[in-house]
Amino acid sequence: TAELKDRLVQANKLSSLGQIAAGVGHEINQPLTAIGIRAQTGRKLIDKGRIDEAAKIFDELSALVARAGAITGELRRFSRRTRRER
């Protein structure tokens, strides 16, 4: 019946969404973990007066933040409806 078909379609959508969420979570976790580790390292370098080395780490942090932002940006673009769907 049509109702059963609708339920199957919805179940498939939810299954796909779960897989996407797991993948996105993994992809975002990597740069976030690196940000945490590098921030701690940068702090230790500052404490030791190694400012030039710490500055390089902060540049790396900016790149990691950009990477995480790109991942979430792709997800937002994916989730938007196309003009045809509107």
PDB file of N, CA and C in Angstrom:
ATOM      1  N   THR A   1       0.835  -1.192   0.000  1.00  0.00           N
ATOM      2  CA  THR A   1       0.000   0.000   0.000  1.00  0.00           C
ATOM      3  C   THR A   1       0.876   1.252   0.000  1.00  0.00           C
ATOM      4  N   ALA A   2       0.250   2.372  -0.244  1.00  0.00           N
ATOM      5  CA  ALA A   2       0.981   3.647  -0.291  1.00  0.00           C
ATOM      6  C   ALA A   2       1.562   3.997   1.074  1.00  0.00           C
ATOM      7  N   GLU A   3       0.802   3.697   2.135  1.00  0.00           N
ATOM      8  CA  GLU A   3       1.291   4.008   3.475  1.00  0.00           C
ATOM      9  C   GLU A   3       2.540   3.198   3.815  1.00  0.00           C
ATOM     10  N   LEU A   4       2.541   1.937   3.458  1.00  0.00           N
ATOM     11  CA  LEU A   4       3.696   1.084   3.705  1.00  0.00           C
ATOM     12  C   LEU A   4       4.912   1.584   2.911  1.00  0.00           C
ATOM     13  N   LYS A   5       4.656   1.983   1.681  1.00  0.00           N
ATOM     14  CA  LYS A   5       5.716   2.510   0.834  1.00  0.00           C
ATOM     15  C   LYS A   5       6.308   3.778   1.454  1.00  0.00           C
ATOM     16  N   ASP A   6       5.458   4.665   1.943  1.00  0.00           N
ATOM     17  CA  ASP A   6       5.919   5.896   2.595  1.00  0.00           C
ATOM     18  C   ASP A   6       6.758   5.588   3.828  1.00  0.00           C
ATOM     19  N   ARG A   7       6.343   4.601   4.594  1.00  0.00           N
ATOM     20  CA  ARG A   7       7.103   4.226   5.793  1.00  0.00           C
ATOM     21  C   ARG A   7       8.480   3.672   5.430  1.00  0.00           C
ATOM     22  N   LEU A   8       8.522   2.868   4.374  1.00  0.00           N
ATOM     23  CA  LEU A   8       9.798   2.310   3.928  1.00  0.00           C
ATOM     24  C   LEU A   8      10.739   3.411   3.426  1.00  0.00           C
ATOM     25  N   VAL A   9      10.185   4.371   2.706  1.00  0.00           N
ATOM     26  CA  VAL A   9      10.991   5.495   2.225  1.00  0.00           C
ATOM     27  C   VAL A   9      11.535   6.276   3.410  1.00  0.00           C
ATOM     28  N   GLN A  10      10.700   6.545   4.401  1.00  0.00           N
ATOM     29  CA  GLN A  10      11.131   7.289   5.582  1.00  0.00           C
ATOM     30  C   GLN A  10      12.195   6.517   6.363  1.00  0.00           C
ATOM     31  N   ALA A  11      12.017   5.219   6.503  1.00  0.00           N
ATOM     32  CA  ALA A  11      13.006   4.401   7.209  1.00  0.00           C
ATOM     33  C   ALA A  11      14.343   4.434   6.475  1.00  0.00           C
ATOM     34  N   ASN A  12      14.312   4.407   5.160  1.00  0.00           N
ATOM     35  CA  ASN A  12      15.534   4.473   4.368  1.00  0.00           C
ATOM     36  C   ASN A  12      16.225   5.830   4.555  1.00  0.00           C
ATOM     37  N   LYS A  13      15.433   6.894   4.575  1.00  0.00           N
ATOM     38  CA  LYS A  13      15.987   8.233   4.793  1.00  0.00           C
ATOM     39  C   LYS A  13      16.664   8.321   6.158  1.00  0.00           C
ATOM     40  N   LEU A  14      16.019   7.792   7.174  1.00  0.00           N
ATOM     41  CA  LEU A  14      16.590   7.845   8.524  1.00  0.00           C
ATOM     42  C   LEU A  14      17.865   7.015   8.625  1.00  0.00           C
ATOM     43  N   SER A  15      17.896   5.892   7.947  1.00  0.00           N
ATOM     44  CA  SER A  15      19.092   5.062   7.935  1.00  0.00           C
ATOM     45  C   SER A  15      20.246   5.813   7.264  1.00  0.00           C
ATOM     46  N   SER A  16      19.967   6.425   6.142  1.00  0.00           N
ATOM     47  CA  SER A  16      20.987   7.210   5.438  1.00  0.00           C
ATOM     48  C   SER A  16      21.463   8.377   6.290  1.00  0.00           C
ATOM     49  N   LEU A  17      20.537   9.034   6.954  1.00  0.00           N
ATOM     50  CA  LEU A  17      20.886  10.171   7.808  1.00  0.00           C
ATOM     51  C   LEU A  17      21.810   9.726   8.947  1.00  0.00           C
ATOM     52  N   GLY A  18      21.559   8.572   9.516  1.00  0.00           N
ATOM     53  CA  GLY A  18      22.422   8.050  10.576  1.00  0.00           C
ATOM     54  C   GLY A  18      23.835   7.795  10.082  1.00  0.00           C
ATOM     55  N   GLN A  19      23.947   7.242   8.882  1.00  0.00           N
ATOM     56  CA  GLN A  19      25.266   6.990   8.304  1.00  0.00           C
ATOM     57  C   GLN A  19      25.999   8.300   8.012  1.00  0.00           C
ATOM     58  N   ILE A  20      25.274   9.276   7.495  1.00  0.00           N
ATOM     59  CA  ILE A  20      25.867  10.584   7.208  1.00  0.00           C
ATOM     60  C   ILE A  20      26.326  11.241   8.502  1.00  0.00           C
ATOM     61  N   ALA A  21      25.498  11.185   9.528  1.00  0.00           N
ATOM     62  CA  ALA A  21      25.849  11.802  10.808  1.00  0.00           C
ATOM     63  C   ALA A  21      27.104  11.169  11.404  1.00  0.00           C
ATOM     64  N   ALA A  22      27.222   9.862  11.311  1.00  0.00           N
ATOM     65  CA  ALA A  22      28.404   9.189  11.836  1.00  0.00           C
ATOM     66  C   ALA A  22      29.651   9.621  11.072  1.00  0.00           C
ATOM     67  N   GLY A  23      29.547   9.712   9.769  1.00  0.00           N
ATOM     68  CA  GLY A  23      30.683  10.141   8.950  1.00  0.00           C
ATOM     69  C   GLY A  23      31.085  11.573   9.231  1.00  0.00           C
ATOM     70  N   VAL A  24      30.101  12.456   9.343  1.00  0.00           N
ATOM     71  CA  VAL A  24      30.380  13.866   9.625  1.00  0.00           C
ATOM     72  C   VAL A  24      30.994  14.006  11.015  1.00  0.00           C
ATOM     73  N   GLY A  25      30.469  13.272  11.963  1.00  0.00           N
ATOM     74  CA  GLY A  25      31.027  13.321  13.317  1.00  0.00           C
ATOM     75  C   GLY A  25      32.497  12.931  13.326  1.00  0.00           C
ATOM     76  N   HIS A  26      32.835  11.903  12.573  1.00  0.00           N
ATOM     77  CA  HIS A  26      34.225  11.454  12.497  1.00  0.00           C
ATOM     78  C   HIS A  26      35.093  12.518  11.816  1.00  0.00           C
ATOM     79  N   GLU A  27      34.619  13.075  10.728  1.00  0.00           N
ATOM     80  CA  GLU A  27      35.391  14.065   9.979  1.00  0.00           C
ATOM     81  C   GLU A  27      35.617  15.348  10.776  1.00  0.00           C
ATOM     82  N   ILE A  28      34.657  15.732  11.589  1.00  0.00           N
ATOM     83  CA  ILE A  28      34.813  16.941  12.408  1.00  0.00           C
ATOM     84  C   ILE A  28      35.667  16.650  13.639  1.00  0.00           C
ATOM     85  N   ASN A  29      35.567  15.448  14.172  1.00  0.00           N
ATOM     86  CA  ASN A  29      36.329  15.102  15.367  1.00  0.00           C
ATOM     87  C   ASN A  29      37.834  15.161  15.123  1.00  0.00           C
ATOM     88  N   GLN A  30      38.268  14.786  13.941  1.00  0.00           N
ATOM     89  CA  GLN A  30      39.708  14.802  13.648  1.00  0.00           C
ATOM     90  C   GLN A  30      40.310  16.205  13.795  1.00  0.00           C
ATOM     91  N   PRO A  31      39.781  17.233  13.109  1.00  0.00           N
ATOM     92  CA  PRO A  31      40.388  18.550  13.302  1.00  0.00           C
ATOM     93  C   PRO A  31      40.199  19.089  14.715  1.00  0.00           C
ATOM     94  N   LEU A  32      39.100  18.766  15.364  1.00  0.00           N
ATOM     95  CA  LEU A  32      38.896  19.250  16.732  1.00  0.00           C
ATOM     96  C   LEU A  32      39.909  18.650  17.694  1.00  0.00           C
ATOM     97  N   THR A  33      40.200  17.374  17.532  1.00  0.00           N
ATOM     98  CA  THR A  33      41.218  16.736  18.367  1.00  0.00           C
ATOM     99  C   THR A  33      42.577  17.372  18.124  1.00  0.00           C
ATOM    100  N   ALA A  34      42.900  17.588  16.865  1.00  0.00           N
ATOM    101  CA  ALA A  34      44.180  18.222  16.525  1.00  0.00           C
ATOM    102  C   ALA A  34      44.250  19.639  17.084  1.00  0.00           C
ATOM    103  N   ILE A  35      43.150  20.365  17.041  1.00  0.00           N
ATOM    104  CA  ILE A  35      43.118  21.728  17.588  1.00  0.00           C
ATOM    105  C   ILE A  35      43.437  21.701  19.075  1.00  0.00           C
ATOM    106  N   GLY A  36      42.821  20.780  19.800  1.00  0.00           N
ATOM    107  CA  GLY A  36      43.073  20.679  21.237  1.00  0.00           C
ATOM    108  C   GLY A  36      44.524  20.384  21.558  1.00  0.00           C
ATOM    109  N   ILE A  37      45.097  19.427  20.839  1.00  0.00           N
ATOM    110  CA  ILE A  37      46.493  19.045  21.084  1.00  0.00           C
ATOM    111  C   ILE A  37      47.427  20.187  20.728  1.00  0.00           C
ATOM    112  N   ARG A  38      47.214  20.799  19.567  1.00  0.00           N
ATOM    113  CA  ARG A  38      48.089  21.880  19.131  1.00  0.00           C
ATOM    114  C   ARG A  38      47.960  23.111  20.031  1.00  0.00           C
ATOM    115  N   ALA A  39      46.770  23.380  20.532  1.00  0.00           N
ATOM    116  CA  ALA A  39      46.593  24.512  21.451  1.00  0.00           C
ATOM    117  C   ALA A  39      47.394  24.295  22.731  1.00  0.00           C
ATOM    118  N   GLN A  40      47.368  23.073  23.261  1.00  0.00           N
ATOM    119  CA  GLN A  40      48.162  22.769  24.456  1.00  0.00           C
ATOM    120  C   GLN A  40      49.647  22.943  24.185  1.00  0.00           C
ATOM    121  N   THR A  41      50.076  22.482  23.021  1.00  0.00           N
ATOM    122  CA  THR A  41      51.486  22.623  22.647  1.00  0.00           C
ATOM    123  C   THR A  41      51.859  24.096  22.515  1.00  0.00           C
ATOM    124  N   GLY A  42      50.995  24.872  21.885  1.00  0.00           N
ATOM    125  CA  GLY A  42      51.242  26.307  21.741  1.00  0.00           C
ATOM    126  C   GLY A  42      51.373  26.993  23.087  1.00  0.00           C
ATOM    127  N   ARG A  43      50.530  26.616  24.008  1.00  0.00           N
ATOM    128  CA  ARG A  43      50.584  27.201  25.356  1.00  0.00           C
ATOM    129  C   ARG A  43      51.917  26.876  26.033  1.00  0.00           C
ATOM    130  N   LYS A  44      52.364  25.633  25.909  1.00  0.00           N
ATOM    131  CA  LYS A  44      53.633  25.242  26.516  1.00  0.00           C
ATOM    132  C   LYS A  44      54.802  26.005  25.895  1.00  0.00           C
ATOM    133  N   LEU A  45      54.748  26.201  24.577  1.00  0.00           N
ATOM    134  CA  LEU A  45      55.806  26.958  23.910  1.00  0.00           C
ATOM    135  C   LEU A  45      55.832  28.417  24.376  1.00  0.00           C
ATOM    136  N   ILE A  46      54.661  28.995  24.553  1.00  0.00           N
ATOM    137  CA  ILE A  46      54.597  30.373  25.055  1.00  0.00           C
ATOM    138  C   ILE A  46      55.192  30.446  26.455  1.00  0.00           C
ATOM    139  N   ASP A  47      54.832  29.490  27.303  1.00  0.00           N
ATOM    140  CA  ASP A  47      55.368  29.457  28.668  1.00  0.00           C
ATOM    141  C   ASP A  47      56.898  29.366  28.677  1.00  0.00           C
ATOM    142  N   LYS A  48      57.451  28.718  27.658  1.00  0.00           N
ATOM    143  CA  LYS A  48      58.906  28.573  27.564  1.00  0.00           C
ATOM    144  C   LYS A  48      59.561  29.725  26.797  1.00  0.00           C
ATOM    145  N   GLY A  49      58.745  30.692  26.372  1.00  0.00           N
ATOM    146  CA  GLY A  49      59.277  31.842  25.654  1.00  0.00           C
ATOM    147  C   GLY A  49      59.576  31.575  24.188  1.00  0.00           C
ATOM    148  N   ARG A  50      59.085  30.487  23.662  1.00  0.00           N
ATOM    149  CA  ARG A  50      59.340  30.124  22.262  1.00  0.00           C
ATOM    150  C   ARG A  50      58.188  30.645  21.391  1.00  0.00           C
ATOM    151  N   ILE A  51      58.110  31.958  21.312  1.00  0.00           N
ATOM    152  CA  ILE A  51      56.981  32.638  20.682  1.00  0.00           C
ATOM    153  C   ILE A  51      56.892  32.351  19.182  1.00  0.00           C
ATOM    154  N   ASP A  52      58.017  32.324  18.478  1.00  0.00           N
ATOM    155  CA  ASP A  52      57.983  32.073  17.035  1.00  0.00           C
ATOM    156  C   ASP A  52      57.397  30.697  16.719  1.00  0.00           C
ATOM    157  N   GLU A  53      57.782  29.714  17.494  1.00  0.00           N
ATOM    158  CA  GLU A  53      57.239  28.371  17.287  1.00  0.00           C
ATOM    159  C   GLU A  53      55.747  28.330  17.617  1.00  0.00           C
ATOM    160  N   ALA A  54      55.368  29.035  18.670  1.00  0.00           N
ATOM    161  CA  ALA A  54      53.953  29.093  19.043  1.00  0.00           C
ATOM    162  C   ALA A  54      53.141  29.771  17.941  1.00  0.00           C
ATOM    163  N   ALA A  55      53.692  30.809  17.334  1.00  0.00           N
ATOM    164  CA  ALA A  55      52.983  31.512  16.257  1.00  0.00           C
ATOM    165  C   ALA A  55      52.696  30.567  15.095  1.00  0.00           C
ATOM    166  N   LYS A  56      53.632  29.689  14.770  1.00  0.00           N
ATOM    167  CA  LYS A  56      53.411  28.713  13.702  1.00  0.00           C
ATOM    168  C   LYS A  56      52.259  27.775  14.056  1.00  0.00           C
ATOM    169  N   ILE A  57      52.193  27.397  15.314  1.00  0.00           N
ATOM    170  CA  ILE A  57      51.108  26.518  15.753  1.00  0.00           C
ATOM    171  C   ILE A  57      49.758  27.220  15.615  1.00  0.00           C
ATOM    172  N   PHE A  58      49.712  28.501  15.939  1.00  0.00           N
ATOM    173  CA  PHE A  58      48.444  29.226  15.802  1.00  0.00           C
ATOM    174  C   PHE A  58      48.026  29.329  14.339  1.00  0.00           C
ATOM    175  N   ASP A  59      48.980  29.417  13.424  1.00  0.00           N
ATOM    176  CA  ASP A  59      48.643  29.364  11.996  1.00  0.00           C
ATOM    177  C   ASP A  59      48.036  28.009  11.640  1.00  0.00           C
ATOM    178  N   GLU A  60      48.617  26.944  12.196  1.00  0.00           N
ATOM    179  CA  GLU A  60      48.066  25.604  11.971  1.00  0.00           C
ATOM    180  C   GLU A  60      46.650  25.500  12.529  1.00  0.00           C
ATOM    181  N   LEU A  61      46.431  26.104  13.683  1.00  0.00           N
ATOM    182  CA  LEU A  61      45.098  26.072  14.292  1.00  0.00           C
ATOM    183  C   LEU A  61      44.082  26.738  13.377  1.00  0.00           C
ATOM    184  N   SER A  62      44.464  27.854  12.782  1.00  0.00           N
ATOM    185  CA  SER A  62      43.553  28.540  11.861  1.00  0.00           C
ATOM    186  C   SER A  62      43.185  27.637  10.692  1.00  0.00           C
ATOM    187  N   ALA A  63      44.159  26.903  10.169  1.00  0.00           N
ATOM    188  CA  ALA A  63      43.895  25.989   9.055  1.00  0.00           C
ATOM    189  C   ALA A  63      42.962  24.855   9.480  1.00  0.00           C
ATOM    190  N   LEU A  64      43.137  24.358  10.684  1.00  0.00           N
ATOM    191  CA  LEU A  64      42.267  23.282  11.176  1.00  0.00           C
ATOM    192  C   LEU A  64      40.839  23.773  11.386  1.00  0.00           C
ATOM    193  N   VAL A  65      40.704  24.990  11.876  1.00  0.00           N
ATOM    194  CA  VAL A  65      39.362  25.574  12.042  1.00  0.00           C
ATOM    195  C   VAL A  65      38.702  25.737  10.673  1.00  0.00           C
ATOM    196  N   ALA A  66      39.473  26.183   9.688  1.00  0.00           N
ATOM    197  CA  ALA A  66      38.937  26.320   8.333  1.00  0.00           C
ATOM    198  C   ALA A  66      38.483  24.966   7.787  1.00  0.00           C
ATOM    199  N   ARG A  67      39.249  23.924   8.080  1.00  0.00           N
ATOM    200  CA  ARG A  67      38.881  22.575   7.623  1.00  0.00           C
ATOM    201  C   ARG A  67      37.551  22.139   8.232  1.00  0.00           C
ATOM    202  N   ALA A  68      37.411  22.331   9.535  1.00  0.00           N
ATOM    203  CA  ALA A  68      36.152  21.962  10.198  1.00  0.00           C
ATOM    204  C   ALA A  68      35.000  22.784   9.628  1.00  0.00           C
ATOM    205  N   GLY A  69      35.239  24.061   9.370  1.00  0.00           N
ATOM    206  CA  GLY A  69      34.209  24.915   8.784  1.00  0.00           C
ATOM    207  C   GLY A  69      33.812  24.464   7.387  1.00  0.00           C
ATOM    208  N   ALA A  70      34.776  24.004   6.617  1.00  0.00           N
ATOM    209  CA  ALA A  70      34.478  23.510   5.271  1.00  0.00           C
ATOM    210  C   ALA A  70      33.599  22.265   5.334  1.00  0.00           C
ATOM    211  N   ILE A  71      33.871  21.411   6.298  1.00  0.00           N
ATOM    212  CA  ILE A  71      33.071  20.191   6.453  1.00  0.00           C
ATOM    213  C   ILE A  71      31.627  20.544   6.791  1.00  0.00           C
ATOM    214  N   THR A  72      31.441  21.440   7.746  1.00  0.00           N
ATOM    215  CA  THR A  72      30.067  21.804   8.114  1.00  0.00           C
ATOM    216  C   THR A  72      29.393  22.588   7.001  1.00  0.00           C
ATOM    217  N   GLY A  73      30.174  23.377   6.251  1.00  0.00           N
ATOM    218  CA  GLY A  73      29.613  24.105   5.112  1.00  0.00           C
ATOM    219  C   GLY A  73      29.092  23.167   4.043  1.00  0.00           C
ATOM    220  N   GLU A  74      29.840  22.104   3.772  1.00  0.00           N
ATOM    221  CA  GLU A  74      29.387  21.109   2.803  1.00  0.00           C
ATOM    222  C   GLU A  74      28.094  20.449   3.264  1.00  0.00           C
ATOM    223  N   LEU A  75      27.992  20.169   4.540  1.00  0.00           N
ATOM    224  CA  LEU A  75      26.766  19.563   5.072  1.00  0.00           C
ATOM    225  C   LEU A  75      25.587  20.517   4.919  1.00  0.00           C
ATOM    226  N   ARG A  76      25.801  21.802   5.200  1.00  0.00           N
ATOM    227  CA  ARG A  76      24.717  22.784   5.034  1.00  0.00           C
ATOM    228  C   ARG A  76      24.287  22.861   3.569  1.00  0.00           C
ATOM    229  N   ARG A  77      25.257  22.880   2.648  1.00  0.00           N
ATOM    230  CA  ARG A  77      24.915  22.934   1.222  1.00  0.00           C
ATOM    231  C   ARG A  77      24.147  21.686   0.802  1.00  0.00           C
ATOM    232  N   PHE A  78      24.562  20.537   1.318  1.00  0.00           N
ATOM    233  CA  PHE A  78      23.889  19.287   0.982  1.00  0.00           C
ATOM    234  C   PHE A  78      22.442  19.293   1.475  1.00  0.00           C
ATOM    235  N   SER A  79      22.224  19.864   2.655  1.00  0.00           N
ATOM    236  CA  SER A  79      20.895  19.802   3.264  1.00  0.00           C
ATOM    237  C   SER A  79      19.910  20.798   2.664  1.00  0.00           C
ATOM    238  N   ARG A  80      20.414  21.808   1.961  1.00  0.00           N
ATOM    239  CA  ARG A  80      19.511  22.780   1.348  1.00  0.00           C
ATOM    240  C   ARG A  80      18.808  22.172   0.152  1.00  0.00           C
ATOM    241  N   ARG A  81      17.575  22.582  -0.012  1.00  0.00           N
ATOM    242  CA  ARG A  81      16.826  22.120  -1.166  1.00  0.00           C
ATOM    243  C   ARG A  81      17.300  22.865  -2.407  1.00  0.00           C
ATOM    244  N   THR A  82      17.253  22.178  -3.526  1.00  0.00           N
ATOM    245  CA  THR A  82      17.593  22.834  -4.778  1.00  0.00           C
ATOM    246  C   THR A  82      16.399  23.658  -5.243  1.00  0.00           C
ATOM    247  N   ARG A  83      16.636  24.507  -6.203  1.00  0.00           N
ATOM    248  CA  ARG A  83      15.521  25.326  -6.738  1.00  0.00           C
ATOM    249  C   ARG A  83      14.406  24.441  -7.263  1.00  0.00           C
ATOM    250  N   ARG A  84      14.778  23.334  -7.889  1.00  0.00           N
ATOM    251  CA  ARG A  84      13.780  22.435  -8.448  1.00  0.00           C
ATOM    252  C   ARG A  84      12.896  21.840  -7.356  1.00  0.00           C
ATOM    253  N   GLU A  85      13.482  21.559  -6.166  1.00  0.00           N
ATOM    254  CA  GLU A  85      12.716  20.978  -5.063  1.00  0.00           C
ATOM    255  C   GLU A  85      11.778  21.992  -4.427  1.00  0.00           C
ATOM    256  N   ARG A  86      12.124  23.262  -4.506  1.00  0.00           N
ATOM    257  CA  ARG A  86      11.276  24.297  -3.901  1.00  0.00           C
ATOM    258  C   ARG A  86      10.040  24.428  -4.706  1.00  0.00           C
TER     259      ARG A  86
END
